[in-house]
Short mmCIF file of C-alpha atoms in Angstrom, two decimals:
data_model
loop_
_atom_site.label_atom_id
_atom_site.label_comp_id
_atom_site.label_asym_id
_atom_site.label_seq_id
_atom_site.Cartn_x
_atom_site.Cartn_y
_atom_site.Cartn_z
CA MET N 24 40.89 13.64 -29.27
CA THR N 25 37.49 12.77 -27.70
CA ARG N 26 34.57 14.64 -29.36
CA VAL N 27 31.44 15.46 -27.46
CA ILE N 28 28.15 17.21 -28.14
CA ILE N 29 26.57 19.28 -25.37
CA ALA N 30 22.80 19.62 -25.27
CA ASP N 31 21.36 21.96 -22.64
CA ASP N 32 18.67 24.66 -22.93
CA ASP N 33 20.68 27.06 -20.75
CA ARG N 34 23.15 28.73 -23.13
CA ASP N 35 25.46 29.86 -20.31
CA VAL N 36 25.76 26.27 -19.01
CA VAL N 37 26.66 25.13 -22.56
CA GLU N 38 29.12 27.91 -23.21
CA VAL N 39 30.98 27.56 -19.85
CA LEU N 40 30.98 23.75 -20.04
CA ALA N 41 32.42 23.85 -23.58
CA MET N 42 35.17 26.15 -22.51
CA LEU N 43 36.02 24.01 -19.50
CA LEU N 44 36.01 20.69 -21.52
CA GLU N 45 38.35 22.19 -24.06
CA CYS N 46 40.68 23.30 -21.22
CA LYS N 47 40.66 19.65 -20.22
CA GLY N 48 41.51 18.46 -23.72
CA ILE N 49 38.05 17.37 -24.90
CA GLU N 50 36.76 18.66 -28.21
CA VAL N 51 33.13 20.01 -28.31
CA SER N 52 31.93 19.18 -31.82
CA ALA N 53 28.50 20.67 -31.56
CA VAL N 54 26.03 22.23 -29.16
CA ALA N 55 22.25 22.01 -28.93
CA HIS N 56 19.55 23.77 -26.97
CA ASN N 57 16.70 21.29 -27.25
CA GLY N 58 16.07 17.69 -27.89
CA LYS N 59 15.48 18.05 -31.65
CA GLU N 60 18.70 20.02 -32.12
CA ALA N 61 20.53 17.41 -30.09
CA PHE N 62 19.14 14.55 -32.18
CA ASP N 63 20.15 16.38 -35.45
CA ALA N 64 23.61 17.17 -34.06
CA VAL N 65 24.16 13.47 -33.18
CA LYS N 66 23.19 12.42 -36.71
CA GLU N 67 25.24 15.13 -38.46
CA ASN N 68 28.41 15.07 -36.34
CA GLN N 69 30.84 12.26 -35.77
CA SER N 70 30.91 12.35 -31.94
CA ASP N 71 31.82 9.93 -29.24
CA VAL N 72 29.66 11.21 -26.40
CA LEU N 73 26.47 13.25 -26.01
CA LEU N 74 26.13 15.25 -22.75
CA LEU N 75 22.43 15.50 -22.45
CA ASP N 76 20.26 17.65 -20.24
CA ILE N 77 16.79 16.26 -19.37
CA ASN N 78 14.59 19.31 -18.89
CA MET N 79 14.62 21.03 -22.26
CA PRO N 80 11.92 22.84 -24.24
CA VAL N 81 10.20 21.48 -27.41
CA TYR N 82 11.66 17.99 -27.17
CA ASP N 83 13.12 17.03 -23.82
CA GLY N 84 15.92 14.63 -22.84
CA TYR N 85 13.62 11.58 -22.64
CA TRP N 86 12.43 12.10 -26.16
CA THR N 87 15.99 12.56 -27.38
CA LEU N 88 17.22 9.39 -25.60
CA GLU N 89 14.54 7.30 -27.18
CA LYS N 90 15.24 8.69 -30.66
CA ILE N 91 19.01 8.33 -30.38
CA LYS N 92 18.80 4.84 -28.97
CA MET N 93 16.82 3.80 -31.98
CA ALA N 94 18.76 5.73 -34.74
CA CYS N 95 22.29 5.87 -33.41
CA PRO N 96 22.65 3.14 -30.74
CA ASP N 97 26.45 3.42 -30.68
CA VAL N 98 26.58 6.99 -29.39
CA LYS N 99 27.44 7.07 -25.70
CA ILE N 100 25.19 9.29 -23.60
CA ILE N 101 25.90 10.95 -20.31
CA ILE N 102 23.03 12.65 -18.48
CA LEU N 103 23.61 16.05 -16.89
CA SER N 104 20.59 17.06 -14.90
CA GLY N 105 19.32 19.48 -12.27
CA GLU N 106 16.36 17.26 -11.65
CA ILE N 107 16.02 14.79 -8.79
CA ILE N 108 18.50 12.00 -9.68
CA ASP N 109 16.32 9.14 -8.53
CA ASN N 110 13.37 10.35 -10.65
CA VAL N 111 15.58 10.66 -13.73
CA ARG N 112 17.15 7.27 -13.13
CA ASN N 113 13.74 5.62 -12.85
CA LYS N 114 12.43 7.23 -16.06
CA ILE N 115 15.48 6.45 -18.20
CA SER N 116 15.91 2.92 -16.94
CA GLU N 117 13.79 1.57 -19.84
CA PHE N 118 16.32 2.96 -22.39
CA GLY N 119 19.33 1.31 -20.65
CA ASN N 120 21.94 2.18 -18.06
CA PHE N 121 23.35 5.67 -18.25
CA THR N 122 25.87 7.65 -16.18
CA ILE N 123 24.05 10.53 -14.52
CA HIS N 124 25.71 13.67 -13.16
CA SER N 125 23.71 15.97 -10.92
CA LYS N 126 24.33 19.70 -11.45
CA PRO N 127 26.57 21.20 -10.20
CA PHE N 128 28.89 18.34 -11.20
CA ASP N 129 32.58 17.65 -10.51
CA ILE N 130 34.34 18.38 -13.80
CA ASP N 131 37.12 15.85 -13.12
CA GLU N 132 34.57 13.13 -12.54
CA LEU N 133 32.73 14.11 -15.72
CA VAL N 134 35.99 14.07 -17.77
CA LYS N 135 36.82 10.69 -16.30
CA ASP N 136 33.37 9.29 -17.26
CA ILE N 137 33.72 10.75 -20.81
CA CYS N 138 37.06 9.06 -21.28
CA ASP N 139 35.75 5.76 -19.85
CA ALA N 140 32.74 5.87 -22.22
CA VAL N 141 34.83 6.10 -25.31
CA MET K 252 -13.64 15.31 40.24
CA LYS K 253 -12.40 13.83 36.99
CA ILE K 254 -14.49 13.79 33.82
CA THR K 255 -14.43 9.97 33.71
CA GLU K 256 -15.88 9.86 37.33
CA LEU K 257 -18.55 12.48 36.41
CA ARG K 258 -19.50 10.38 33.36
CA LYS K 259 -19.75 7.23 35.59
CA HIS K 260 -22.03 9.05 38.17
CA ARG K 261 -24.18 10.32 35.27
CA LYS K 262 -24.46 6.80 33.93
CA ASN K 263 -25.52 5.32 37.36
CA PHE K 264 -27.96 8.16 37.88
CA LEU K 265 -29.58 7.44 34.54
CA TYR K 266 -29.86 3.77 35.26
CA ALA K 267 -31.52 4.44 38.66
CA LEU K 268 -33.82 7.00 37.00
CA TYR K 269 -34.84 4.44 34.35
CA ILE K 270 -35.49 1.73 37.00
CA VAL K 271 -37.67 4.20 38.94
CA ILE K 272 -39.53 5.21 35.78
CA GLY K 273 -40.02 1.55 34.98
CA ILE K 274 -41.36 0.76 38.41
CA TRP K 275 -43.57 3.84 38.41
CA ILE K 276 -45.05 2.97 34.99
CA ALA K 277 -45.61 -0.66 36.08
CA VAL K 278 -47.22 0.28 39.47
CA GLY K 279 -49.36 2.92 37.75
CA THR K 280 -50.57 0.46 35.13
CA VAL K 281 -51.32 -2.24 37.79
CA THR K 282 -53.13 0.29 40.05
CA VAL K 283 -55.32 1.47 37.19
CA TYR K 284 -56.06 -2.13 36.25
CA ILE K 285 -57.10 -3.08 39.82
CA GLN K 286 -59.35 -0.08 40.11
CA LEU K 287 -61.04 -0.90 36.80
CA GLN K 288 -61.53 -4.64 37.60
CA ASP K 289 -62.09 -4.40 41.42
CA TYR K 290 -60.40 -7.73 42.22
CA SER K 291 -60.86 -8.92 45.85
CA GLU K 292 -59.35 -12.36 45.87
CA GLY K 293 -55.81 -12.76 47.22
CA TYR K 294 -54.73 -15.11 44.38
CA ASN K 295 -55.60 -12.64 41.70
CA ASN K 296 -53.83 -9.84 43.68
CA LEU K 297 -50.68 -12.00 43.76
CA ILE K 298 -50.83 -12.56 40.07
CA LEU K 299 -51.32 -8.80 39.61
CA LEU K 300 -48.34 -8.02 41.84
CA LEU K 301 -46.12 -10.45 39.94
CA SER K 302 -47.35 -9.08 36.62
CA GLY K 303 -46.47 -5.62 37.88
CA LEU K 304 -43.02 -6.72 38.85
CA VAL K 305 -42.38 -8.45 35.46
CA LEU K 306 -43.66 -5.39 33.70
CA SER K 307 -41.46 -3.03 35.75
CA PHE K 308 -38.44 -5.27 35.15
CA PHE K 309 -39.21 -5.42 31.43
CA THR K 310 -39.66 -1.60 31.19
CA SER K 311 -36.41 -0.98 33.16
CA PHE K 312 -34.61 -3.50 30.96
CA ILE K 313 -35.71 -1.76 27.77
CA LEU K 314 -34.84 1.66 29.13
CA ILE K 315 -31.40 0.50 30.35
CA SER K 316 -30.68 -1.29 27.05
CA TYR K 317 -31.65 1.86 25.22
CA GLU K 318 -29.27 3.90 27.36
CA LYS K 319 -26.43 1.39 26.83
CA LEU K 320 -27.03 1.42 23.08
CA ARG K 321 -27.08 5.16 23.11
CA GLN K 322 -23.80 5.30 24.99
CA ARG K 323 -22.19 2.80 22.68
CA LEU K 324 -23.31 4.80 19.65
CA PHE K 325 -22.02 7.99 21.27
CA LYS K 326 -18.64 6.32 21.87
CA HIS K 327 -18.53 5.07 18.30
CA GLN K 328 -19.45 8.53 17.07
CA ILE K 329 -16.52 10.10 19.13
CA PHE K 330 -14.20 7.38 17.70
CA LEU K 331 -15.31 8.06 14.13
CA GLU K 332 -15.04 11.80 14.53
CA GLY K 333 -11.43 11.28 15.87
CA GLU K 334 -10.61 9.07 12.87
CA VAL K 335 -12.03 11.60 10.39
CA ASN K 336 -10.14 14.47 12.05
CA GLN K 337 -6.86 12.44 11.99
CA LYS K 338 -7.31 11.35 8.37
CA THR K 339 -8.23 14.95 7.37
CA LYS K 340 -5.09 16.23 9.08
CA LEU K 341 -2.93 13.65 7.35
CA LEU K 342 -4.54 14.46 3.97
CA LEU K 343 -3.91 18.12 4.46
CA GLN K 344 -0.35 17.44 5.47
CA LYS K 345 0.12 15.25 2.39
CA GLU K 346 -1.33 17.96 0.18
CA LYS K 347 0.80 20.56 1.80
CA LEU K 348 3.84 18.30 1.29
CA ALA K 349 2.94 17.64 -2.35
CA GLY K 350 2.69 21.45 -2.98
CA ILE K 351 5.94 22.15 -1.22
CA GLY K 352 7.57 19.26 -3.05
CA GLU K 353 6.63 20.51 -6.50
CA LEU K 354 7.80 24.03 -5.67
CA ALA K 355 11.07 22.70 -4.06
CA ALA K 356 11.80 20.54 -7.10
CA ARG K 357 11.30 23.51 -9.44
CA ILE K 358 13.43 25.80 -7.30
CA ALA K 359 16.06 23.16 -6.99
CA HIS K 360 16.27 22.74 -10.69
CA ASP K 361 16.42 26.52 -11.26
CA ILE K 362 19.19 26.90 -8.63
CA ARG K 363 21.33 24.05 -9.90
CA ASN K 364 21.92 25.56 -13.36
CA PRO K 365 23.37 28.88 -12.19
CA LEU K 366 25.29 26.92 -9.49
CA SER K 367 26.76 24.73 -12.18
CA ILE K 368 27.73 27.88 -14.24
CA LEU K 369 29.29 29.40 -11.15
CA GLN K 370 31.36 26.27 -10.40
CA ASN K 371 32.49 25.77 -13.93
CA SER K 372 33.37 29.45 -14.44
CA PHE K 373 35.41 29.34 -11.29
CA GLU K 374 37.22 26.22 -12.49
CA ILE K 375 38.03 27.95 -15.82
CA MET K 376 39.32 30.98 -13.90
CA HIS K 377 41.41 28.72 -11.73
CA LEU K 378 42.83 26.84 -14.73
CA LYS K 379 43.64 30.02 -16.69
CA HIS K 380 44.96 32.06 -13.78
CA PRO K 381 46.11 29.65 -11.07
CA ASN K 382 47.90 32.39 -9.14
CA LEU K 383 44.78 34.52 -8.93
CA VAL K 384 43.03 32.33 -6.35
CA ASP K 385 45.06 30.50 -3.74
CA SER K 386 44.27 26.90 -2.83
CA VAL K 387 42.53 27.83 0.46
CA ASP K 388 40.08 30.11 -1.39
CA HIS K 389 39.67 27.43 -4.11
CA VAL K 390 38.71 24.82 -1.53
CA ARG K 391 36.47 27.22 0.31
CA ILE K 392 34.48 28.21 -2.82
CA THR K 393 34.20 24.64 -4.00
CA LYS K 394 33.05 23.56 -0.52
CA SER K 395 30.43 26.34 -0.42
CA ILE K 396 29.05 25.40 -3.83
CA ASN K 397 28.90 21.74 -2.70
CA ARG K 398 27.14 22.77 0.52
CA ILE K 399 24.39 24.65 -1.37
CA SER K 400 24.07 21.61 -3.64
CA HIS K 401 23.79 19.20 -0.65
CA GLN K 402 21.30 21.52 1.12
CA ILE K 403 19.10 21.38 -1.96
CA ASP K 404 19.41 17.59 -1.85
CA ASP K 405 18.44 17.56 1.78
CA VAL K 406 15.28 19.63 1.22
CA LEU K 407 14.42 17.29 -1.61
CA VAL K 408 14.67 14.15 0.51
CA HIS K 409 10.99 14.50 1.56
CA VAL K 410 9.88 15.28 -2.04
CA ARG K 411 10.93 12.10 -3.73
CA GLU K 412 9.15 8.81 -3.40
CA ALA K 413 11.24 6.59 -1.15
CA ASN K 414 13.32 4.34 -3.40
CA MET K 415 14.47 2.02 -0.65
CA LYS K 416 17.49 -0.24 -0.85
CA PHE K 417 17.32 -2.61 2.14
CA GLU K 418 20.50 -4.36 3.24
CA LYS K 419 21.60 -5.86 6.56
CA GLU K 420 23.48 -3.31 8.66
CA ILE K 421 24.72 -3.02 12.24
CA ILE K 422 22.74 -0.16 13.57
CA ASN K 423 25.45 0.89 16.10
CA GLU K 424 28.03 1.06 13.33
CA LEU K 425 25.72 3.22 11.26
CA ILE K 426 25.35 5.57 14.13
CA LEU K 427 29.15 5.71 14.66
CA LYS K 428 29.67 6.30 10.94
CA THR K 429 27.19 9.23 11.12
CA ILE K 430 28.96 10.69 14.16
CA GLU K 431 32.32 10.52 12.39
CA LYS K 432 30.99 12.85 9.70
CA ILE K 433 29.86 15.42 12.25
CA THR K 434 32.19 17.87 14.03
CA ILE K 435 31.43 17.25 17.69
CA PRO K 436 32.87 20.02 19.89
CA LYS K 437 34.98 19.03 22.94
CA THR K 438 32.40 20.66 25.15
CA VAL K 439 29.90 17.91 24.20
CA ASP K 440 29.87 14.54 25.95
CA LEU K 441 28.39 12.17 23.34
CA LYS K 442 27.99 8.54 24.27
CA ILE K 443 26.54 5.58 22.52
CA SER K 444 25.50 2.51 24.51
CA GLY K 445 23.61 -0.73 24.01
CA LYS K 446 24.00 -4.00 22.27
CA TYR K 447 24.92 -4.48 18.62
CA VAL K 448 21.84 -5.10 16.58
CA VAL K 449 21.79 -6.12 12.86
CA ILE K 450 18.74 -4.84 10.98
CA GLU K 451 17.51 -4.65 7.44
CA CYS K 452 17.52 -1.04 6.41
CA ASP K 453 18.49 1.60 3.79
CA GLU K 454 21.89 2.74 5.05
CA VAL K 455 21.96 6.16 3.34
CA LYS K 456 18.46 7.12 4.45
CA LEU K 457 18.97 6.04 8.09
CA GLU K 458 22.22 7.89 8.20
CA ALA K 459 20.34 11.02 7.13
CA VAL K 460 17.91 10.43 10.07
CA PHE K 461 20.68 10.00 12.67
CA ASN K 462 22.52 13.03 11.23
CA ASN K 463 19.49 15.13 11.63
CA LEU K 464 18.72 13.96 15.18
CA ILE K 465 22.28 14.44 16.33
CA LEU K 466 22.58 17.88 14.80
CA ASN K 467 19.28 18.86 16.45
CA ALA K 468 20.53 17.54 19.79
CA LEU K 469 23.76 19.59 19.40
CA GLU K 470 21.69 22.69 18.77
CA ALA K 471 19.38 21.94 21.65
CA ILE K 472 22.30 21.83 24.13
CA ASP K 473 23.93 24.82 22.44
CA TYR K 474 26.98 22.70 21.71
CA LYS K 475 27.76 22.13 25.40
CA GLY K 476 26.28 19.31 27.45
CA LYS K 477 25.46 15.63 27.10
CA ILE K 478 23.96 13.53 24.27
CA LEU K 479 23.29 9.88 24.94
CA ILE K 480 22.35 7.39 22.26
CA ARG K 481 20.89 4.08 23.42
CA VAL K 482 20.33 0.99 21.26
CA THR K 483 18.15 -1.79 22.63
CA GLU K 484 16.32 -4.77 21.17
CA LYS K 485 12.73 -5.70 22.12
CA ASN K 486 10.26 -8.07 20.43
CA ARG K 487 12.19 -8.32 17.18
CA GLN K 488 12.42 -4.52 17.03
CA VAL K 489 15.33 -2.23 17.64
CA VAL K 490 14.72 0.84 19.74
CA ILE K 491 17.06 3.77 19.27
CA GLU K 492 16.91 6.62 21.74
CA VAL K 493 18.69 9.97 21.28
CA GLU K 494 18.61 11.89 24.56
CA ASP K 495 20.02 15.33 25.12
CA SER K 496 20.60 17.51 28.22
CA GLY K 497 18.89 20.56 26.67
CA HIS K 498 16.10 22.43 28.30
CA GLU K 499 12.49 21.19 28.56
CA LEU K 500 10.35 21.54 25.41
CA ASP K 501 6.84 23.01 25.58
CA PRO K 502 4.06 20.45 25.02
CA GLU K 503 2.78 22.59 22.10
CA ILE K 504 6.19 22.35 20.42
CA LEU K 505 6.31 18.60 21.02
CA ASP K 506 2.86 18.19 19.41
CA ARG K 507 3.97 20.08 16.30
CA MET K 508 7.52 18.68 16.08
CA PHE K 509 6.84 16.50 13.05
CA GLU K 510 4.64 18.95 11.15
CA PRO K 511 5.97 20.21 7.75
CA LEU K 512 7.48 23.64 7.84
CA PHE K 513 7.31 23.87 11.70
CA THR K 514 10.58 25.12 13.05
CA THR K 515 11.91 26.76 16.20
CA LYS K 516 15.18 27.57 14.57
CA GLN K 517 16.16 30.79 12.81
CA ARG K 518 17.72 28.89 9.96
CA GLY K 519 15.62 25.83 9.92
CA THR K 520 13.63 24.65 6.90
CA GLY K 521 11.02 22.88 8.99
CA LEU K 522 11.53 19.79 6.88
CA GLY K 523 14.27 17.93 8.76
CA LEU K 524 12.07 15.97 11.21
CA VAL K 525 9.36 15.50 8.55
CA SER K 526 11.98 13.83 6.35
CA CYS K 527 13.06 11.68 9.37
CA LYS K 528 9.48 10.58 9.98
CA LYS K 529 9.05 9.77 6.33
CA ILE K 530 12.17 7.67 6.23
CA ILE K 531 11.38 5.79 9.46
CA GLU K 532 7.78 5.11 8.26
CA SER K 533 9.14 3.78 4.99
CA HIS K 534 11.09 1.30 7.18
CA HIS K 535 7.74 0.32 8.79
CA GLY K 536 8.96 2.04 11.98
CA LYS K 537 7.93 4.78 14.36
CA ILE K 538 9.50 7.95 15.67
CA SER K 539 8.36 9.93 18.65
CA VAL K 540 9.60 12.60 21.02
CA LYS K 541 9.16 13.43 24.73
CA SER K 542 10.54 15.80 27.20
CA ASN K 543 11.98 16.25 29.93
CA PRO K 544 14.71 15.15 29.23
CA THR K 545 14.23 15.42 25.48
CA ILE K 546 14.35 11.93 24.02
CA PHE K 547 13.71 11.01 20.35
CA THR K 548 12.74 7.34 20.15
CA ILE K 549 12.95 5.37 16.92
CA THR K 550 11.43 1.88 16.70
CA LEU K 551 12.37 -0.28 13.71
CA PRO K 552 11.52 -3.82 12.83
CA ILE K 553 14.69 -5.95 12.59
CA GLU K 554 13.51 -7.68 9.45
CA GLN K 555 11.71 -5.69 6.75
CA SER K 556 10.40 -8.78 4.96
CA VAL K 557 8.66 -10.22 8.08
CA ARG K 558 7.02 -6.90 8.81
CA ALA K 559 5.97 -6.46 5.24
CA LYS K 560 4.29 -9.93 5.22
CA VAL K 561 2.40 -9.12 8.45
CA GLU K 562 1.16 -5.90 6.94
CA LEU K 563 0.12 -7.67 3.77
CA GLN K 564 -1.78 -10.21 5.74
CA ASN K 565 -3.47 -7.45 7.83
CA GLN K 566 -4.48 -5.66 4.60
CA ASN K 567 -5.92 -8.84 3.13
CA GLN K 568 -7.95 -9.45 6.28
#
């Protein structure tokens, strides 16, 4: 079973997305509400994919991306963002190519991308 | 009498006045000189007369030159004042846009999260209780959520810095592709004419412009009437005209058409045409509007690289 970590500061987004992914047969191994928690969760949990929000308090998505790319380069990351996609794409381009989904996203497309990433 | 004619008369009058003043000063000076010296010989009088004429010519010349210089400076002052006003207006518009952009980006972000929760919760509900919501309602709700999401994107078009992706496209096909995505009522006679022109452009962004102009035209004719789109080529530029059979627009409305937040619609954001202008300008083109009939005219260079080189050369000069 594919295992994912969800990192988003909005607890309702995390809760609902976790329920929906489990309905679609994807296991949510951990959740995080800021960049630091996401980084710790990636280190502590054996997961395939991190679903990462960008705009988070304390440590944002860009900080998390940078840290994870250095410490755990094998973890696949999919960006889920309410920000302007072009802006996010430009800012993260230095860390590599990532799939970005703009909120509200199509769940079937997200599930497909999670499966493709593994 | 027109203002230009009045100005011309004023100018001629001033020249005549300066000549008269010049002659008067010269004659006065010579007369005083004769009285003081008491010349009686004809030769000396002739010299004095010639000196008087030269002096009067010289004085008139100085006065006329002064007037010409004054007028030139006045014209330059008017030109500079116009430039300053225009630049100030542009700067204010830019500041206004930047403020709106920041606010719009924040609102967009704050709306997208609850919208995402709404969509995902609905999906869970649909998965757990498939009989609770029939397929028509499911499609309707999903479509509505997508519509809100797309409207946010539309508003944000003017916020983001144009990240252009230029490719060769047939402009007529691009327009047809846009029309296909719009529901055109049978009461509307929409025609596209003109030759096929290939230009270098950002397909997605130009589609957004055509979409905006056609939707505006549909609203202007109240969904019944004629819309004509013409494509022509002139001097390595493509000219696209969108004409509608709607009523005449007030000159005041025409002047403010491309101002941010200006709208005549009840549900308009006032950002549609601003976004169009921004997109066209990022293609090194121009957009304008006139009435009556109402015609939006877009002029775009056929090759972006050539235009960019010319602009670079102009900047260097």
